[in-house]
Every structure is written in C-alpha cells, then in structure tokens.
mmCIF file of C-alpha atoms in Angstrom:
data_model
loop_
_atom_site.group_PDB
_atom_site.id
_atom_site.type_symbol
_atom_site.label_atom_id
_atom_site.label_comp_id
_atom_site.label_asym_id
_atom_site.label_seq_id
_atom_site.Cartn_x
_atom_site.Cartn_y
_atom_site.Cartn_z
ATOM 1 C CA MET A 286 -64.562 48.185 24.684
ATOM 2 C CA PRO A 287 -68.080 47.443 23.431
ATOM 3 C CA ILE A 288 -69.002 43.824 22.479
ATOM 4 C CA SER A 289 -68.900 44.207 18.660
ATOM 5 C CA ARG A 290 -65.645 46.029 18.823
ATOM 6 C CA THR A 291 -64.086 43.416 20.850
ATOM 7 C CA ARG A 292 -65.188 40.620 18.614
ATOM 8 C CA ASP A 293 -64.198 42.319 15.803
ATOM 9 C CA LEU A 294 -60.683 43.055 17.099
ATOM 10 C CA LEU A 295 -60.416 39.035 17.744
ATOM 11 C CA VAL A 296 -61.638 38.165 14.432
ATOM 12 C CA ASP A 297 -59.237 40.805 12.793
ATOM 13 C CA VAL A 298 -56.165 39.447 14.919
ATOM 14 C CA ALA A 299 -57.266 35.795 13.943
ATOM 15 C CA ARG A 300 -57.177 36.687 10.227
ATOM 16 C CA GLN A 301 -53.756 38.245 10.474
ATOM 17 C CA LEU A 302 -52.456 35.223 12.463
ATOM 18 C CA PHE A 303 -54.119 32.817 10.053
ATOM 19 C CA ALA A 304 -52.587 34.743 7.102
ATOM 20 C CA ARG A 305 -49.173 34.659 8.559
ATOM 21 C CA ILE A 306 -48.780 31.302 10.239
ATOM 22 C CA GLY A 307 -51.707 29.458 8.763
ATOM 23 C CA VAL A 308 -55.126 28.107 10.645
ATOM 24 C CA GLU A 309 -53.747 24.993 11.778
ATOM 25 C CA ASN A 310 -50.662 26.212 13.386
ATOM 26 C CA THR A 311 -52.677 29.064 15.167
ATOM 27 C CA THR A 312 -53.860 28.340 18.507
ATOM 28 C CA MET A 313 -56.782 30.008 20.523
ATOM 29 C CA ASN A 314 -53.962 30.925 23.088
ATOM 30 C CA ASP A 315 -52.101 32.718 20.272
ATOM 31 C CA ILE A 316 -55.383 34.574 19.329
ATOM 32 C CA ALA A 317 -55.850 35.850 22.946
ATOM 33 C CA VAL A 318 -52.363 36.831 23.372
ATOM 34 C CA ALA A 319 -52.096 38.587 20.241
ATOM 35 C CA SER A 320 -55.148 40.328 20.796
ATOM 36 C CA GLN A 321 -53.969 41.381 24.282
ATOM 37 C CA LYS A 322 -57.132 39.779 25.759
ATOM 38 C CA GLY A 323 -57.614 36.776 27.830
ATOM 39 C CA ARG A 324 -58.440 33.157 26.920
ATOM 40 C CA ARG A 325 -61.775 33.766 28.894
ATOM 41 C CA THR A 326 -62.792 36.591 26.546
ATOM 42 C CA LEU A 327 -61.845 35.008 23.472
ATOM 43 C CA TYR A 328 -64.068 31.802 24.561
ATOM 44 C CA THR A 329 -66.845 34.426 25.500
ATOM 45 C CA TYR A 330 -66.987 34.911 21.789
ATOM 46 C CA PHE A 331 -66.073 31.871 20.092
ATOM 47 C CA LYS A 332 -66.259 28.191 21.367
ATOM 48 C CA SER A 333 -63.366 27.054 19.121
ATOM 49 C CA LYS A 334 -60.942 27.867 16.541
ATOM 50 C CA ASN A 335 -62.966 26.643 13.787
ATOM 51 C CA GLU A 336 -65.604 29.187 15.012
ATOM 52 C CA VAL A 337 -62.971 31.958 14.899
ATOM 53 C CA TYR A 338 -62.255 30.571 11.265
ATOM 54 C CA MET A 339 -65.826 30.928 9.973
ATOM 55 C CA ALA A 340 -65.999 34.354 11.671
ATOM 56 C CA VAL A 341 -63.112 35.494 9.484
ATOM 57 C CA VAL A 342 -64.350 33.992 6.185
ATOM 58 C CA GLU A 343 -68.005 35.567 6.964
ATOM 59 C CA THR A 344 -66.139 39.229 7.494
ATOM 60 C CA GLU A 345 -64.404 38.664 4.083
ATOM 61 C CA LEU A 346 -67.275 37.682 2.424
ATOM 62 C CA GLN A 347 -69.292 40.896 3.913
ATOM 63 C CA GLN A 348 -66.412 42.952 2.730
ATOM 64 C CA LEU A 349 -67.069 41.333 -1.220
ATOM 65 C CA ILE A 350 -70.840 41.767 -0.686
ATOM 66 C CA GLN A 351 -70.067 45.548 -0.030
ATOM 67 C CA SER A 352 -68.027 45.890 -3.157
ATOM 68 C CA LEU A 353 -70.651 44.461 -5.289
ATOM 69 C CA GLU A 354 -73.504 46.430 -3.696
ATOM 70 C CA GLU A 355 -71.522 49.542 -4.188
ATOM 71 C CA VAL A 356 -71.240 48.484 -8.152
ATOM 72 C CA ALA A 357 -74.905 47.506 -8.356
ATOM 73 C CA ASN A 358 -76.078 50.631 -6.912
ATOM 74 C CA ARG A 359 -74.049 52.811 -9.469
ATOM 75 C CA ASN A 360 -76.278 55.098 -11.905
ATOM 76 C CA ILE A 361 -74.981 53.562 -14.964
ATOM 77 C CA ARG A 362 -76.408 51.555 -17.946
ATOM 78 C CA PRO A 363 -77.185 47.914 -17.040
ATOM 79 C CA ASP A 364 -74.660 46.601 -19.448
ATOM 80 C CA GLN A 365 -72.050 48.792 -18.068
ATOM 81 C CA LYS A 366 -73.180 47.701 -14.650
ATOM 82 C CA LEU A 367 -73.013 44.012 -15.058
ATOM 83 C CA THR A 368 -69.641 44.384 -16.681
ATOM 84 C CA ALA A 369 -68.109 46.262 -13.714
ATOM 85 C CA PHE A 370 -70.019 43.847 -11.366
ATOM 86 C CA ILE A 371 -68.138 40.923 -12.895
ATOM 87 C CA PHE A 372 -64.646 42.233 -12.905
ATOM 88 C CA THR A 373 -65.205 43.873 -9.510
ATOM 89 C CA ARG A 374 -66.057 40.418 -8.179
ATOM 90 C CA LEU A 375 -63.296 38.776 -9.935
ATOM 91 C CA GLU A 376 -60.725 41.156 -8.724
ATOM 92 C CA ALA A 377 -62.295 41.242 -4.984
ATOM 93 C CA VAL A 378 -62.109 37.512 -4.517
ATOM 94 C CA LYS A 379 -58.784 37.406 -5.801
ATOM 95 C CA GLU A 380 -57.727 40.315 -3.440
ATOM 96 C CA THR A 381 -59.304 38.697 -0.616
ATOM 97 C CA VAL A 382 -57.588 35.389 -1.163
ATOM 98 C CA PHE A 383 -54.235 37.165 -1.479
ATOM 99 C CA ARG A 384 -54.551 39.326 1.450
ATOM 100 C CA ASN A 385 -55.097 36.404 3.723
ATOM 101 C CA GLY A 386 -51.751 35.065 2.731
ATOM 102 C CA THR A 387 -51.219 31.343 3.926
ATOM 103 C CA LEU A 388 -55.094 31.315 4.403
ATOM 104 C CA ARG A 389 -54.996 30.727 0.509
ATOM 105 C CA ALA A 390 -53.721 27.181 0.959
ATOM 106 C CA ASP A 391 -56.867 26.413 3.267
ATOM 107 C CA PHE A 392 -59.059 28.039 1.042
ATOM 108 C CA PHE A 393 -58.302 25.678 -1.534
ATOM 109 C CA ARG A 394 -57.928 22.849 0.618
ATOM 110 C CA ASP A 395 -60.972 23.179 2.571
ATOM 111 C CA ILE A 396 -63.560 24.746 0.152
ATOM 112 C CA TRP A 397 -66.434 22.732 1.638
ATOM 113 C CA ARG A 398 -65.882 24.632 4.906
ATOM 114 C CA VAL A 399 -66.011 28.004 3.037
ATOM 115 C CA GLU A 400 -68.741 26.932 1.007
ATOM 116 C CA LYS A 401 -71.038 26.702 4.046
ATOM 117 C CA VAL A 402 -70.320 30.379 5.026
ATOM 118 C CA ARG A 403 -70.353 31.302 1.373
ATOM 119 C CA LYS A 404 -74.215 30.492 0.985
ATOM 120 C CA GLN A 405 -75.241 33.993 2.434
ATOM 121 C CA PHE A 406 -72.748 35.628 0.070
ATOM 122 C CA ASP A 407 -74.356 33.491 -2.796
ATOM 123 C CA ILE A 408 -77.909 34.454 -1.883
ATOM 124 C CA LYS A 409 -76.916 38.052 -1.769
ATOM 125 C CA GLU A 410 -74.876 37.977 -5.082
ATOM 126 C CA ILE A 411 -77.750 36.347 -6.910
ATOM 127 C CA GLU A 412 -80.208 39.144 -5.625
ATOM 128 C CA LEU A 413 -77.808 41.845 -7.025
ATOM 129 C CA LEU A 414 -77.419 39.698 -10.161
ATOM 130 C CA ARG A 415 -81.361 39.433 -10.552
ATOM 131 C CA LYS A 416 -81.883 43.275 -10.118
ATOM 132 C CA ILE A 417 -79.218 44.007 -12.772
ATOM 133 C CA LEU A 418 -80.607 41.741 -15.217
ATOM 134 C CA THR A 419 -84.124 42.743 -14.675
ATOM 135 C CA ASP A 420 -83.303 46.358 -14.835
ATOM 136 C CA GLY A 421 -81.452 45.877 -18.146
ATOM 137 C CA VAL A 422 -84.807 44.025 -19.464
ATOM 138 C CA ASN A 423 -87.025 46.558 -18.574
ATOM 139 C CA GLU A 424 -84.845 49.429 -20.020
ATOM 140 C CA GLY A 425 -84.362 47.453 -23.173
ATOM 141 C CA VAL A 426 -80.845 46.873 -23.013
ATOM 142 C CA PHE A 427 -80.896 42.948 -22.507
ATOM 143 C CA GLU A 428 -83.315 40.617 -24.172
ATOM 144 C CA ILE A 429 -83.363 37.870 -21.728
ATOM 145 C CA PRO A 430 -86.353 35.263 -22.126
ATOM 146 C CA ASP A 431 -85.985 33.646 -18.593
ATOM 147 C CA VAL A 432 -83.917 36.153 -15.988
ATOM 148 C CA GLU A 433 -84.096 33.596 -13.310
ATOM 149 C CA SER A 434 -82.332 30.934 -15.296
ATOM 150 C CA MET A 435 -79.704 33.660 -16.813
ATOM 151 C CA VAL A 436 -79.005 34.615 -13.095
ATOM 152 C CA MET A 437 -78.207 31.328 -12.157
ATOM 153 C CA VAL A 438 -76.125 30.417 -15.212
ATOM 154 C CA LEU A 439 -74.014 33.803 -14.496
ATOM 155 C CA HIS A 440 -73.809 33.060 -10.991
ATOM 156 C CA TYR A 441 -72.357 29.533 -11.497
ATOM 157 C CA SER A 442 -70.465 30.703 -14.339
ATOM 158 C CA LEU A 443 -68.681 33.371 -11.887
ATOM 159 C CA LYS A 444 -68.041 30.778 -9.262
ATOM 160 C CA GLY A 445 -66.334 28.427 -11.724
ATOM 161 C CA LEU A 446 -64.003 31.306 -12.780
ATOM 162 C CA ASP A 447 -62.967 32.259 -9.155
ATOM 163 C CA VAL A 448 -60.325 29.557 -8.679
ATOM 164 C CA PRO A 449 -58.590 29.806 -12.142
ATOM 165 C CA TYR A 450 -58.571 33.410 -11.918
ATOM 166 C CA ILE A 451 -57.020 33.430 -8.506
ATOM 167 C CA ARG A 452 -54.291 31.153 -9.750
ATOM 168 C CA GLY A 453 -53.684 33.299 -12.786
ATOM 169 C CA VAL A 454 -54.463 30.212 -14.961
ATOM 170 C CA PHE A 455 -55.513 32.703 -17.673
ATOM 171 C CA ASN A 456 -52.027 34.333 -17.248
ATOM 172 C CA GLU A 457 -50.193 31.110 -17.524
ATOM 173 C CA GLY A 458 -51.961 30.295 -21.114
ATOM 174 C CA GLY A 459 -50.824 33.471 -22.230
ATOM 175 C CA ILE A 460 -54.306 35.267 -21.871
ATOM 176 C CA GLU A 461 -53.584 38.994 -20.889
ATOM 177 C CA ARG A 462 -55.996 40.241 -18.455
ATOM 178 C CA SER A 463 -57.531 42.927 -20.901
ATOM 179 C CA GLN A 464 -58.117 39.957 -23.442
ATOM 180 C CA LEU A 465 -59.727 37.811 -20.887
ATOM 181 C CA LYS A 466 -62.098 41.120 -20.024
ATOM 182 C CA GLU A 467 -62.839 41.571 -23.731
ATOM 183 C CA ASP A 468 -63.472 37.791 -24.058
ATOM 184 C CA ILE A 469 -65.827 37.495 -21.233
ATOM 185 C CA ILE A 470 -67.757 40.401 -22.557
ATOM 186 C CA LYS A 471 -67.763 39.250 -25.894
ATOM 187 C CA LEU A 472 -69.328 35.956 -24.791
ATOM 188 C CA LEU A 473 -71.776 37.624 -22.319
ATOM 189 C CA PHE A 474 -73.358 40.213 -24.748
ATOM 190 C CA LYS A 475 -72.613 38.945 -28.118
ATOM 191 C CA GLY A 476 -72.817 35.097 -27.775
ATOM 192 C CA LEU A 477 -70.776 32.492 -29.902
ATOM 193 C CA LEU A 478 -72.871 32.698 -32.889
ATOM 194 C CA LYS A 479 -72.097 34.729 -35.974
#
C-alpha cells in the first residue's frame, strides 16, 4: 500500500475510534489493531496519539476548505456567493463536529489544541472571503471602503457563530433556521440602520 494511502487509512481509523470511544480512551494499540497495521507501521507515521489526533483534525479542516472553495468558485453574483459561503461554512462545521461523535466533547474541551491546527484553515478562509468581497466591490455589488477590515470582521464573526450554531443555541431561543439565515443576511447586507 502506498505511503499516503497507509497514512490516510490510519487517520480514518483513528477518527472512527475517536468518534466511537473518545480520544482519551483510544490507545495507539487500538488504532494499530483496528487498521490491521502493526504498531511499528503506526509509529512510522505518528510519534504519539496527539499527532494522530492533530492529523484527524487537519483532515477534517481540509474537507471544510474544499467545501468552501467549491462555493467560492461558483459562477454566481458575489452577494449570492457570500450568502452561500456563510451557510455552507456553518453547516459544514456543524456536520464535521457531529460526524465525529464523542470527538465533539474533545472539540469543545480542547479548543486551543484545535486552534493550533485551525490556523491554516483560517488563512485559507480569509483568502476566499477576500476574493468574494473584492469581486463584489469590483462588480459594483458591494460598497466596502476597507475590504481587509471587512474580511477580518466577517471571519471572526463566523468563528464566533461556530459554537452556538453547532450547539443549537439559536433553536433553544426559538429561532428557526430559516429566520436565522434571514437575520444574518439582513444584518450583513442591510445593516441595522433604517
């Protein structure tokens, strides 16, 4: 089996184990046995369980980036693209966390460890947002005096929505998903002023 496929297999098996029994309860031996690879093979690719965990998170974030790149590359108006980008992102993050089962608890508990890996995701997300906003300004769809500032506001606003959106806090407050989308779009494109 080629090197990258073996590594990918180990990461996928680890993700499944982490989701099913938790990161803390999974051992390197569990990963080696479940992947039908020896411990020596596992240690060829990863020095520790923490490295395996970080590889799992990196893989998940790469899938998120691919989803966002697909939206950013659509041939639609910049305002439609930005709307699709925001909701694709929120849903993709939520699906990623829920797909990983008990990894969900580790995600919330060890956010700093995830943040370390997430830096590359953030850089790519900022690039994609910058392109969407710049295209919108160039096409006369958006009126943004400082694109760089707005990119950062959007980026950190989206990061701030991650946990409440994943946890369904908006639903607990009686806010329907369609209303939430409408409110975000209204705020984003119309602002708060009359």
